[in-house]
């Protein structure tokens, strides 16, 4: 693989941006979710038992244990950690030198601390694992003072490619190992667009596509997620680039049709590990190596051999797709029919044959990166620099090998026999680091829910138990006339939890009882999770006396109305404050706080945290996130344009300083043989003219061979003759 300096820098910039999204998104929701009057107060999850601080860190690795020692309550400490993380990630987005290993370590520790007391999702696990890789990939700018290329960069950046392979391969495999009939019948996407957590308006249009196209899209998803990831480790760069664009296509389509916060953005950032400097230069400035120059630089036989191999690989993938899914073109109906030909048993046998070889493929690829980086270290000039480079190579190569080894445990979860054959020492090492989320198992859309209609819980409030008013959420479907929202990269965790709650009963979602209790109390922090503008909340002036919840099934309909629904059943009975049923549920789940309300601290830090909260209160989270990102990205873009403008201005200044060649200069240049018939210097001479600025200013263009005494005498004679001719011409004119 070629140089990866630019893809690595792009990856780190993207990770700093994603950290910004994650911290700001969580910060907005902390009071309503984990505050003292929130759904699940964080102080309930961190019981200060008086144990030594080190033991508390081992039981739950979070900086929140230090809150009492700093005079802060858990709620204020969470907001403070979020603010520090958001400020640090914003600085890393703006300042190139702050995309440093130490900065990414701080960001990882901050998010890990918040992760321990949060509602958990796969995107949080993926962010922590990718964030830890950033610690290895990023340079030590703050210590070394340089962002130069390091010989081991290819080794550490390879871990991002391995993570991308595990993520995509597992996401494709679990769809079939779950034996979900919609995935096996290729009909999953006919339900997906309207039943996903929070669809976008474009999901409605995707839902209207013909069934044969939806089934063909499922086939394409299987190919991109199961077959194409093996090309990530291809020695032929064009195969890797093809795999890159297919992954980007899939992620962009998911972003357009669904709100999955920063999850797909993380996947796109990981896809940058498939690129090299040459392709990035070509895409950004169109100054990369052209196709013809590649053919000229490489031997004709080798280039054609590579093209034949690439053609064979893509042909094999297409042929396998046609055979495995029985693709047939129906010209009359203008459609493509498809069906799954293989059985579940055959697919399990395929997994047994592929899982272990894929591990060895990763071993060979990592070994190659380690060996090539070792040779680069050996080529460093100077004993001390070579010794320091070798020390770094040893440390980071060992770290990469260790990360790869422990990742085999979650990776082989997709196939039981392969997982059972792992060395017990690898399992023990994984168990030691499991709590830190260094490596994780993934599996997206394992089973398709809502086949008979999208289940949705609707909460209703009343003051007289006769007239009931629906409580509409900002993002999840509810109002039949409201179009689906666009919230990426914000993650509205309560709306997501409402989607999960609708799939079961309220007994499987203890937090739902706490939600009903807080709404009956009229807690503003919880109300802002439902409507950031509390005036849009139907009971903002006075809390409802009664609350209840019903389950409906939703389907997409015409755009003017967007949704239609059918009543299914009661989800939560009618309750009020002091209701025996509500009190029993609160006691059963330990959700009733018996402690007295705590006084607000007047210390400097808590007051500063409360002031920041007052400035952003009522601002919609997506607007806040995109405002911060747009400003920071604009500043970065202006700085890049300014840096690109400086070399152009310097070149323009040099051209203006250079005097125009006279007729005598052309004649002399022609005599010297240093110019062509147009008066322009040859290409080799241009490089010498740039290096010899003083001679350029005098308009002198000489060859490399000039320097002999005879040539100098001839030049002097030619100059004297030229002067005499000029003098004669002047006399005649007078």
XYZ file of C-alpha atoms in Angstrom:
734
model
C 0.000 0.000 0.000
C 1.223 3.498 -0.835
C 1.748 6.437 1.475
C -1.170 7.095 3.825
C -0.286 10.520 5.234
C -3.336 12.340 3.867
C -5.906 9.606 4.620
C -4.556 9.389 8.156
C -4.921 13.133 8.695
C -8.415 13.081 7.211
C -9.316 10.195 9.506
C -8.151 12.062 12.600
C -10.023 15.225 11.561
C -13.197 13.211 11.019
C -12.806 11.532 14.412
C -12.405 14.895 16.131
C -15.629 16.042 14.424
C -17.491 12.883 15.443
C -16.360 13.314 19.036
C -17.795 16.841 18.849
C -21.137 15.464 17.646
C -21.223 12.835 20.369
C -20.353 15.128 23.278
C -22.730 17.931 22.268
C -25.574 15.502 21.565
C -25.195 13.874 24.964
C -24.718 17.194 26.785
C -28.085 18.526 25.626
C -29.865 15.452 27.035
C -28.040 14.985 30.356
C -30.504 16.892 32.599
C -33.542 15.015 31.325
C -31.892 11.591 31.194
C -29.345 11.513 34.019
C -29.929 14.704 36.018
C -31.194 14.800 39.574
C -34.773 15.126 38.244
C -34.199 13.005 35.152
C -35.421 9.576 34.092
C -32.417 7.634 35.393
C -30.385 9.880 37.725
C -26.706 9.044 37.394
C -26.163 9.285 41.142
C -28.290 6.132 41.553
C -25.885 4.166 39.382
C -22.776 5.361 41.239
C -23.163 4.349 44.850
C -20.372 5.908 46.892
C -19.655 3.107 49.344
C -16.523 4.577 50.880
C -14.195 2.151 49.076
C -10.790 3.358 47.958
C -10.849 5.337 44.727
C -8.770 2.736 42.894
C -11.260 -0.039 43.685
C -14.105 2.136 42.457
C -12.261 2.741 39.179
C -11.756 -1.001 38.738
C -15.440 -1.726 39.315
C -16.589 1.027 36.950
C -13.924 2.999 35.016
C -15.295 6.543 35.138
C -13.988 9.920 36.262
C -17.344 10.584 37.919
C -16.024 8.850 41.045
C -13.933 11.973 41.634
C -16.975 14.296 41.687
C -17.464 14.297 45.510
C -13.761 14.989 46.029
C -14.115 18.065 43.805
C -17.269 19.255 45.552
C -19.544 18.393 42.593
C -22.659 16.279 42.377
C -22.867 13.577 39.690
C -25.170 15.612 37.428
C -22.844 18.628 37.384
C -19.809 16.392 36.904
C -21.392 14.766 33.837
C -22.118 18.147 32.285
C -18.578 19.302 33.062
C -17.058 16.226 31.395
C -19.267 16.789 28.351
C -18.265 20.451 28.100
C -14.568 19.605 28.393
C -14.924 16.900 25.747
C -16.840 19.189 23.385
C -14.315 22.015 23.821
C -11.348 19.682 23.347
C -12.818 18.044 20.241
C -13.730 21.448 18.782
C -10.152 22.614 19.331
C -8.885 19.437 17.641
C -11.112 20.160 14.638
C -9.741 23.686 14.323
C -6.068 23.195 15.211
C -4.030 20.607 13.353
C -1.475 20.292 16.148
C -4.172 19.277 18.648
C -5.093 16.156 16.695
C -2.592 14.500 18.947
C -2.337 11.139 20.657
C -2.619 12.753 24.113
C -5.713 14.745 23.093
C -7.420 11.629 21.723
C -6.542 9.799 24.922
C -8.312 12.524 26.911
C -11.343 12.358 24.621
C -11.508 8.586 24.976
C -11.281 8.743 28.778
C -13.994 11.412 28.937
C -16.405 9.477 26.738
C -15.643 6.224 28.551
C -16.508 7.961 31.831
C -19.892 9.030 30.462
C -20.467 5.653 28.814
C -20.557 3.914 32.199
C -23.782 5.662 33.283
C -25.509 6.119 29.913
C -28.083 4.280 27.859
C -25.846 2.174 25.628
C -25.985 1.632 21.890
C -23.687 0.009 19.332
C -22.600 3.409 18.061
C -21.200 4.240 21.510
C -19.184 1.018 21.523
C -17.931 1.678 17.999
C -16.923 5.234 18.930
C -14.954 4.019 21.934
C -13.156 1.328 19.935
C -12.365 3.662 17.051
C -11.396 6.406 19.498
C -8.890 4.103 21.149
C -7.356 3.358 17.748
C -6.928 7.115 17.275
C -4.589 7.101 20.283
C -2.293 4.757 18.347
C -2.762 6.404 14.950
C -2.348 10.049 16.004
C 1.148 11.565 16.338
C 2.670 12.864 19.563
C 2.710 16.456 18.358
C 2.548 18.051 21.808
C 5.699 16.186 22.867
C 7.712 15.857 19.673
C 6.563 19.128 18.136
C 6.335 17.583 14.665
C 3.608 15.919 12.615
C 6.046 14.260 10.249
C 5.487 10.812 8.812
C 6.415 7.986 11.143
C 7.633 4.647 9.859
C 5.038 2.695 11.853
C 2.006 4.735 10.709
C 0.999 2.033 8.266
C 0.865 -0.543 11.071
C -1.393 1.430 13.401
C -3.625 2.741 10.605
C -4.103 -0.857 9.438
C -6.101 -1.502 12.638
C -8.811 0.845 11.341
C -9.079 -1.286 8.211
C -9.365 -4.449 10.304
C -12.105 -2.858 12.415
C -13.972 -1.870 9.249
C -13.723 -5.459 8.019
C -15.075 -6.862 11.298
C -17.911 -4.336 11.361
C -19.117 -4.895 7.806
C -18.577 -8.664 7.654
C -20.383 -9.274 10.948
C -23.237 -6.934 9.941
C -23.832 -8.989 6.818
C -23.417 -12.404 8.417
C -25.799 -11.875 11.362
C -28.638 -11.053 8.974
C -28.503 -14.628 7.717
C -27.461 -16.454 10.893
C -30.479 -14.940 12.676
C -32.703 -16.876 10.233
C -34.954 -13.871 9.880
C -37.446 -14.764 7.121
C -37.400 -11.258 5.670
C -33.638 -11.357 5.056
C -33.757 -14.872 3.655
C -36.753 -13.952 1.515
C -35.009 -10.737 0.349
C -38.032 -8.684 1.445
C -36.443 -6.920 4.426
C -36.251 -3.499 2.747
C -39.961 -3.556 1.963
C -40.431 -3.122 5.733
C -37.213 -1.405 6.768
C -37.812 2.160 5.612
C -41.012 2.701 7.605
C -40.098 0.529 10.626
C -36.600 1.834 11.396
C -36.027 3.897 14.528
C -36.332 7.387 13.046
C -36.860 7.490 9.261
C -36.122 10.518 7.076
C -38.465 12.054 4.486
C -36.517 10.250 1.749
C -37.438 6.961 3.412
C -41.017 7.533 2.254
C -39.867 7.712 -1.374
C -37.644 4.652 -0.952
C -40.647 2.768 0.406
C -42.518 3.392 -2.877
C -39.907 1.611 -5.018
C -41.071 -1.631 -6.689
C -40.648 -4.892 -4.813
C -38.177 -6.343 -7.323
C -35.901 -3.328 -6.751
C -36.157 -3.724 -2.967
C -35.170 -7.397 -3.259
C -32.291 -6.530 -5.569
C -31.155 -3.931 -3.037
C -31.027 -6.631 -0.345
C -28.848 -8.736 -2.665
C -26.533 -5.755 -3.137
C -26.378 -5.253 0.624
C -25.293 -8.858 1.152
C -22.589 -8.533 -1.496
C -21.244 -5.248 -0.118
C -21.251 -6.453 3.499
C -20.078 -10.075 3.091
C -18.079 -10.455 -0.134
C -16.554 -7.014 -0.749
C -14.848 -6.607 2.694
C -12.318 -9.285 1.726
C -10.993 -6.841 -0.878
C -9.909 -4.503 1.930
C -6.683 -6.519 2.190
C -6.026 -6.881 -1.528
C -2.482 -6.030 -2.663
C -4.001 -4.406 -5.765
C -4.957 -0.843 -4.901
C -7.729 -0.569 -7.505
C -9.559 -3.435 -5.831
C -9.314 -1.600 -2.516
C -10.562 1.601 -4.144
C -13.503 -0.256 -5.644
C -14.340 -1.674 -2.222
C -14.040 1.831 -0.754
C -16.582 3.337 -3.130
C -19.039 0.492 -2.630
C -18.883 0.958 1.153
C -19.320 4.716 0.780
C -22.326 4.157 -1.487
C -24.002 1.921 1.088
C -23.360 4.311 3.987
C -24.575 7.363 2.065
C -27.812 5.585 1.133
C -28.356 4.653 4.785
C -27.731 8.251 5.889
C -30.222 9.569 3.336
C -32.981 7.155 4.363
C -32.505 6.908 8.141
C -31.327 8.855 11.198
C -28.562 6.783 12.747
C -26.744 9.737 14.342
C -22.953 9.443 13.961
C -22.818 5.683 13.371
C -22.587 5.845 9.574
C -20.208 8.804 9.830
C -17.930 6.610 11.926
C -18.079 3.913 9.259
C -17.211 6.443 6.557
C -14.237 7.595 8.636
C -13.031 3.989 8.880
C -13.354 3.669 5.095
C -10.560 6.245 4.743
C -8.135 3.478 5.763
C -8.617 2.018 2.260
C -7.191 5.106 0.518
C -3.666 6.333 -0.161
C -2.079 9.727 -0.821
C -2.112 9.265 -4.579
C -5.868 8.809 -4.781
C -6.606 11.602 -2.304
C -4.463 13.996 -4.361
C -6.309 12.930 -7.485
C -9.736 13.471 -5.886
C -8.952 16.794 -4.209
C -6.762 18.587 -6.716
C -6.877 16.402 -9.844
C -3.070 16.427 -9.883
C -2.613 12.759 -9.196
C -0.888 10.334 -11.519
C -2.903 9.847 -14.668
C -3.894 6.526 -16.130
C -1.495 6.845 -19.086
C 1.439 7.769 -16.873
C 0.750 4.699 -14.756
C 0.913 2.530 -17.840
C 4.183 4.197 -18.856
C 5.736 3.854 -15.381
C 4.805 0.210 -14.980
C 5.804 -2.591 -17.261
C 3.138 -3.293 -19.845
C 3.010 -6.973 -18.961
C 2.567 -6.315 -15.237
C -0.121 -3.677 -15.752
C -2.175 -5.906 -18.021
C -1.746 -8.808 -15.606
C -3.140 -6.661 -12.790
C -6.112 -5.646 -14.909
C -6.842 -9.250 -15.743
C -6.755 -10.205 -12.057
C -9.042 -7.299 -11.128
C -11.447 -8.188 -13.931
C -11.470 -11.799 -12.756
C -12.197 -10.786 -9.153
C -15.130 -8.522 -10.040
C -16.439 -11.089 -12.506
C -16.302 -13.753 -9.810
C -18.260 -11.543 -7.392
C -20.922 -10.800 -10.011
C -21.100 -14.463 -11.024
C -21.457 -15.551 -7.394
C -24.210 -12.986 -6.876
C -26.102 -14.286 -9.927
C -25.748 -17.929 -8.894
C -26.466 -17.549 -5.161
C -29.534 -15.355 -5.676
C -30.756 -16.685 -9.041
C -30.855 -13.286 -10.720
C -32.889 -13.282 -13.926
C -33.767 -10.332 -16.144
C -37.387 -10.136 -17.261
C -37.361 -7.897 -20.325
C -41.130 -7.915 -20.678
C -41.797 -6.698 -17.144
C -38.627 -4.569 -17.094
C -37.539 -6.090 -13.786
C -34.970 -8.422 -12.246
C -36.209 -11.407 -10.275
C -34.189 -12.779 -7.357
C -34.442 -15.440 -4.694
C -32.090 -17.069 -2.180
C -30.825 -20.371 -3.603
C -28.599 -21.588 -0.749
C -29.880 -22.954 2.559
C -29.102 -22.033 6.143
C -26.990 -25.166 6.551
C -24.953 -24.331 3.457
C -24.345 -20.803 4.721
C -23.155 -22.123 8.102
C -20.749 -24.444 6.279
C -19.527 -21.441 4.298
C -18.886 -19.563 7.544
C -16.855 -22.471 8.941
C -14.675 -22.480 5.826
C -14.230 -18.712 5.727
C -13.862 -17.496 9.330
C -10.474 -19.032 10.137
C -8.952 -18.223 6.703
C -10.106 -14.629 7.129
C -8.143 -14.507 10.383
C -5.028 -15.772 8.607
C -5.637 -13.229 5.874
C -5.550 -10.534 8.558
C -2.376 -12.054 10.024
C -0.599 -11.959 6.643
C -1.752 -8.420 5.927
C -0.636 -7.142 9.343
C 2.678 -9.012 9.047
C 3.330 -7.358 5.703
C 2.683 -3.914 7.165
C 4.995 -4.661 10.112
C 7.811 -5.914 7.876
C 7.608 -3.004 5.437
C 7.646 -0.503 8.293
C 10.633 -2.317 9.773
C 12.569 -1.860 6.518
C 11.670 1.823 6.542
C 13.140 2.088 10.018
C 16.301 0.375 8.843
C 16.701 2.963 6.074
C 16.680 5.942 8.430
C 19.937 7.896 8.328
C 21.748 8.504 11.588
C 22.245 6.037 14.408
C 20.188 7.854 17.042
C 17.263 8.497 14.692
C 17.351 4.907 13.486
C 17.438 3.642 17.072
C 14.521 5.868 18.117
C 12.516 4.831 15.071
C 13.167 1.170 15.795
C 12.021 1.612 19.390
C 8.777 3.213 18.231
C 8.284 0.489 15.640
C 8.703 -2.202 18.296
C 6.186 -0.613 20.672
C 3.501 0.148 18.113
C 3.904 -3.142 16.246
C 3.429 -4.997 19.549
C 0.373 -2.855 20.348
C -1.137 -3.530 16.915
C -0.528 -7.273 17.268
C -2.129 -7.251 20.725
C -5.201 -5.340 19.511
C -5.582 -7.718 16.579
C -5.273 -10.759 18.834
C -7.910 -9.770 21.379
C -10.281 -8.671 18.589
C -10.450 -12.280 17.408
C -12.751 -13.167 20.314
C -15.665 -10.861 19.353
C -14.970 -11.404 15.653
C -15.457 -15.181 15.886
C -18.804 -14.800 17.669
C -20.352 -15.168 14.216
C -19.236 -18.836 14.069
C -19.301 -21.010 17.195
C -16.672 -23.606 16.216
C -14.141 -20.938 15.248
C -14.711 -19.134 18.524
C -14.291 -22.353 20.514
C -10.966 -23.110 18.783
C -9.318 -19.895 19.989
C -6.427 -20.198 22.444
C -7.689 -19.789 26.072
C -5.035 -17.151 26.702
C -6.655 -14.931 24.082
C -10.002 -15.265 25.855
C -8.489 -14.319 29.211
C -6.819 -11.260 27.688
C -10.141 -10.211 26.158
C -11.961 -10.611 29.479
C -9.412 -8.347 31.167
C -9.962 -5.446 28.738
C -13.642 -6.045 27.982
C -14.857 -3.371 30.414
C -12.843 -0.723 28.563
C -14.600 -1.346 25.215
C -11.307 -1.719 23.338
C -12.820 -4.314 20.996
C -16.479 -5.199 20.512
C -18.794 -7.421 18.510
C -21.185 -5.871 16.020
C -24.289 -6.928 14.141
C -26.614 -4.370 12.603
C -30.261 -5.098 11.724
C -30.025 -8.679 12.884
C -33.778 -9.143 12.589
C -36.347 -6.981 10.819
C -38.997 -5.680 13.225
C -42.430 -4.298 12.482
C -43.292 -6.750 9.711
C -47.018 -6.318 10.437
C -46.710 -2.550 10.854
C -44.496 -0.171 12.777
C -45.326 -0.419 16.523
C -45.449 2.976 18.191
C -46.284 4.037 21.752
C -48.378 7.196 22.075
C -48.636 8.919 25.489
C -51.821 10.832 26.285
C -52.551 13.286 29.099
C -55.721 14.637 30.638
C -56.884 16.816 33.502
C -60.444 15.473 33.724
C -60.007 11.897 32.454
C -62.482 12.699 29.667
C -60.586 14.851 27.176
C -57.238 13.320 26.265
C -54.404 15.114 24.476
C -51.558 13.288 22.722
C -48.020 14.237 23.729
C -46.049 14.610 20.512
C -42.296 13.959 20.423
C -39.924 16.033 18.321
C -38.399 13.237 16.273
C -40.253 9.915 16.502
C -43.450 9.365 14.464
C -46.647 10.391 16.206
C -48.585 13.106 14.400
C -49.967 11.584 11.200
C -49.496 14.819 9.244
C -45.934 15.534 10.424
C -43.143 14.555 8.005
C -40.285 12.425 9.343
C -37.501 14.420 10.941
C -33.839 14.788 9.963
C -31.664 14.744 13.085
C -28.305 13.293 11.980
C -25.762 13.413 13.659
C -27.776 14.009 16.841
C -28.847 10.919 18.788
C -32.207 11.512 20.548
C -31.878 8.730 23.085
C -35.391 8.993 24.523
C -36.944 8.715 21.053
C -34.787 5.660 20.397
C -35.845 4.138 23.712
C -39.500 4.717 22.834
C -38.942 2.693 19.641
C -37.434 -0.186 21.617
C -40.208 0.005 24.230
C -42.886 -0.376 21.541
C -41.415 -3.766 20.576
C -42.246 -5.250 24.016
C -44.156 -4.423 27.177
C -43.590 -1.712 29.777
C -42.208 -4.328 32.189
C -39.238 -4.723 29.838
C -38.603 -0.961 29.941
C -38.435 0.167 33.612
C -37.428 3.673 32.548
C -40.904 4.144 30.985
C -42.479 4.166 34.448
C -39.992 6.860 35.440
C -40.976 8.846 32.334
C -44.660 8.764 33.294
C -43.778 9.780 36.856
C -41.628 12.749 35.781
C -44.275 13.981 33.331
C -46.902 13.880 36.059
C -44.537 15.950 38.199
C -44.017 18.391 35.326
C -40.199 18.229 35.375
C -38.906 20.720 32.822
C -35.699 18.789 32.108
C -37.688 15.732 31.002
C -40.180 17.830 29.042
C -37.282 19.318 27.031
C -36.419 15.801 25.847
C -39.862 15.676 24.261
C -40.015 19.286 23.036
C -36.985 21.585 23.228
C -39.440 24.479 22.912
C -41.539 23.804 26.006
C -44.331 26.019 24.681
C -45.041 23.268 22.136
C -45.658 20.828 24.966
C -49.445 20.627 25.522
C -49.148 20.724 29.333
C -46.383 23.310 29.701
C -48.521 25.567 31.920
C -49.760 22.850 34.242
C -48.758 19.158 34.473
C -51.441 16.647 33.464
C -53.417 14.986 36.224
C -53.687 11.677 34.398
C -51.434 9.886 31.938
C -51.843 6.745 29.846
C -50.123 5.113 26.866
C -51.507 3.195 23.892
C -49.802 1.085 21.250
C -50.520 1.759 17.577
C -49.227 0.385 14.298
C -48.042 2.900 11.733
C -47.560 2.693 7.959
C -46.406 5.173 5.352
C -49.153 6.713 3.235
C -49.367 9.642 0.770
C -46.932 12.557 1.392
C -49.691 15.003 2.311
C -50.475 12.963 5.386
C -47.295 10.832 5.599
C -48.634 8.244 8.090
C -51.701 6.130 8.798
C -52.196 4.101 11.948
C -54.383 1.462 13.594
C -55.041 1.125 17.318
C -53.661 -2.108 18.815
C -53.894 -2.166 22.607
C -53.259 -0.357 25.857
C -49.559 -0.118 26.606
C -49.609 1.531 30.052
C -52.683 1.951 32.288
C -54.048 5.312 33.385
C -52.029 6.630 36.355
C -51.793 9.738 38.489
C -49.563 10.936 41.307
C -50.178 8.866 44.427
C -51.633 6.019 42.358
C -50.979 2.678 44.033
C -50.002 0.992 40.767
C -47.516 3.750 39.906
C -45.992 3.726 43.405
C -45.608 -0.051 43.347
C -43.842 0.075 39.960
C -41.520 2.839 41.157
C -40.614 0.855 44.257
C -40.188 -2.353 42.285
C -37.666 -0.779 39.921
C -36.058 1.433 42.573
C -37.053 4.606 40.744
C -38.557 6.579 43.610
C -36.075 8.980 45.164
C -36.601 9.209 48.917
C -33.715 11.579 49.563
C -34.349 15.282 50.133
C -33.678 17.707 47.236
C -30.066 18.856 47.161
C -29.108 22.513 47.355
C -27.362 24.076 44.392
C -23.694 24.734 45.030
C -22.469 28.327 44.728
C -18.906 27.311 43.916
C -17.291 28.709 40.777
C -17.342 25.532 38.681
C -21.012 24.591 39.291
C -22.072 28.182 38.642
C -20.114 28.224 35.360
C -21.686 24.925 34.299
C -25.182 26.239 35.071
C -24.452 29.445 33.106
C -23.480 27.454 29.997
C -26.650 25.405 30.389
C -28.762 28.584 30.517
C -27.237 29.773 27.219
C -28.145 26.640 25.237
C -31.466 25.822 26.907
C -34.265 25.647 24.370
C -31.945 25.352 21.352
C -32.709 22.219 19.281
C -29.805 19.796 19.468
C -29.384 19.313 15.671
C -29.252 23.099 15.194
C -26.633 23.469 17.928
C -24.488 20.642 16.549
C -24.610 21.794 12.943
C -23.920 25.410 13.926
C -20.745 24.428 15.762
C -19.624 22.119 12.991
C -20.411 24.560 10.180
C -18.430 27.341 11.860
C -15.432 25.137 12.592
C -15.470 23.533 9.136
C -15.695 26.961 7.496
C -12.674 28.174 9.444
C -10.729 25.071 8.444
C -11.695 25.582 4.799
C -10.649 29.236 4.849
C -7.297 28.302 6.359
C -6.730 25.676 3.671
C -7.607 28.129 0.903
C -5.310 30.735 2.422
C -2.444 28.269 2.636
C -2.983 27.285 -1.003
C -3.098 30.932 -2.045
C 0.328 31.791 -0.625
C 2.366 29.553 -2.979
C 0.393 30.887 -5.962
C 1.106 34.491 -4.946
C 4.813 33.756 -4.537
C 4.930 32.109 -7.975
C 3.093 35.082 -9.484
C 5.552 37.487 -7.878
C 8.499 35.597 -9.346
C 6.915 35.690 -12.795
C 6.326 39.448 -12.553
C 9.916 40.101 -11.422
C 11.311 38.175 -14.373
C 11.918 40.676 -17.294
C 10.553 40.046 -20.750
C 13.103 38.596 -23.181
C 14.185 40.975 -25.981
C 14.904 40.022 -29.539
C 18.624 39.894 -28.790
C 17.920 37.558 -25.857
C 16.015 35.256 -28.190
C 18.833 35.321 -30.676
C 21.391 34.566 -28.015
C 19.226 31.773 -26.581
C 18.858 30.287 -30.035
C 22.634 30.457 -30.465
C 23.123 28.694 -27.152
C 20.582 26.007 -28.068
C 18.772 26.414 -24.779
C 15.378 27.373 -26.267
C 13.042 25.973 -28.848
C 11.672 27.922 -31.811
C 8.982 29.509 -29.651
C 11.493 31.017 -27.272
C 10.377 28.827 -24.349
C 13.036 26.943 -22.368
C 13.116 23.146 -22.405
C 11.602 21.266 -19.478
C 14.946 20.321 -17.858
C 15.993 23.957 -18.030
C 12.874 25.082 -16.104
C 14.022 23.288 -12.975
C 17.463 24.906 -13.176
C 15.909 28.338 -13.663
C 13.846 27.915 -10.493
C 16.937 26.969 -8.512
C 19.132 29.733 -9.938
C 16.974 32.762 -9.203
C 19.713 35.355 -9.789
C 20.326 34.146 -13.329
C 16.582 34.118 -14.015
C 16.316 37.798 -13.024
C 19.060 38.685 -15.500
C 17.300 36.767 -18.277
C 20.289 34.430 -18.738
C 19.401 30.876 -19.814
C 22.342 28.507 -19.957
C 22.882 24.798 -20.332
C 24.368 22.491 -17.719
C 27.450 22.040 -19.888
C 28.215 25.766 -20.006
C 31.362 26.535 -18.081
C 34.239 25.797 -20.452
C 36.502 28.704 -21.319
C 35.961 28.364 -25.063
C 32.204 28.655 -24.706
C 32.566 31.702 -22.455
C 34.781 33.433 -25.056
C 32.255 32.632 -27.789
C 29.474 34.123 -25.682
C 31.487 37.312 -25.055
C 32.219 37.678 -28.799
C 28.551 37.156 -29.604
C 27.565 39.827 -27.077
C 30.094 42.343 -28.539
C 28.810 41.680 -32.067
C 25.278 42.196 -30.853
C 26.182 45.524 -29.244
C 27.902 46.711 -32.433
C 24.847 45.840 -34.514
C 22.645 47.726 -32.050
C 24.921 50.788 -32.235
C 24.877 50.743 -36.070
C 21.096 50.545 -36.104
C 20.841 53.531 -33.729
C 23.150 55.657 -35.915
C 21.084 54.914 -39.017
C 17.870 55.911 -37.235
C 19.431 59.245 -36.125
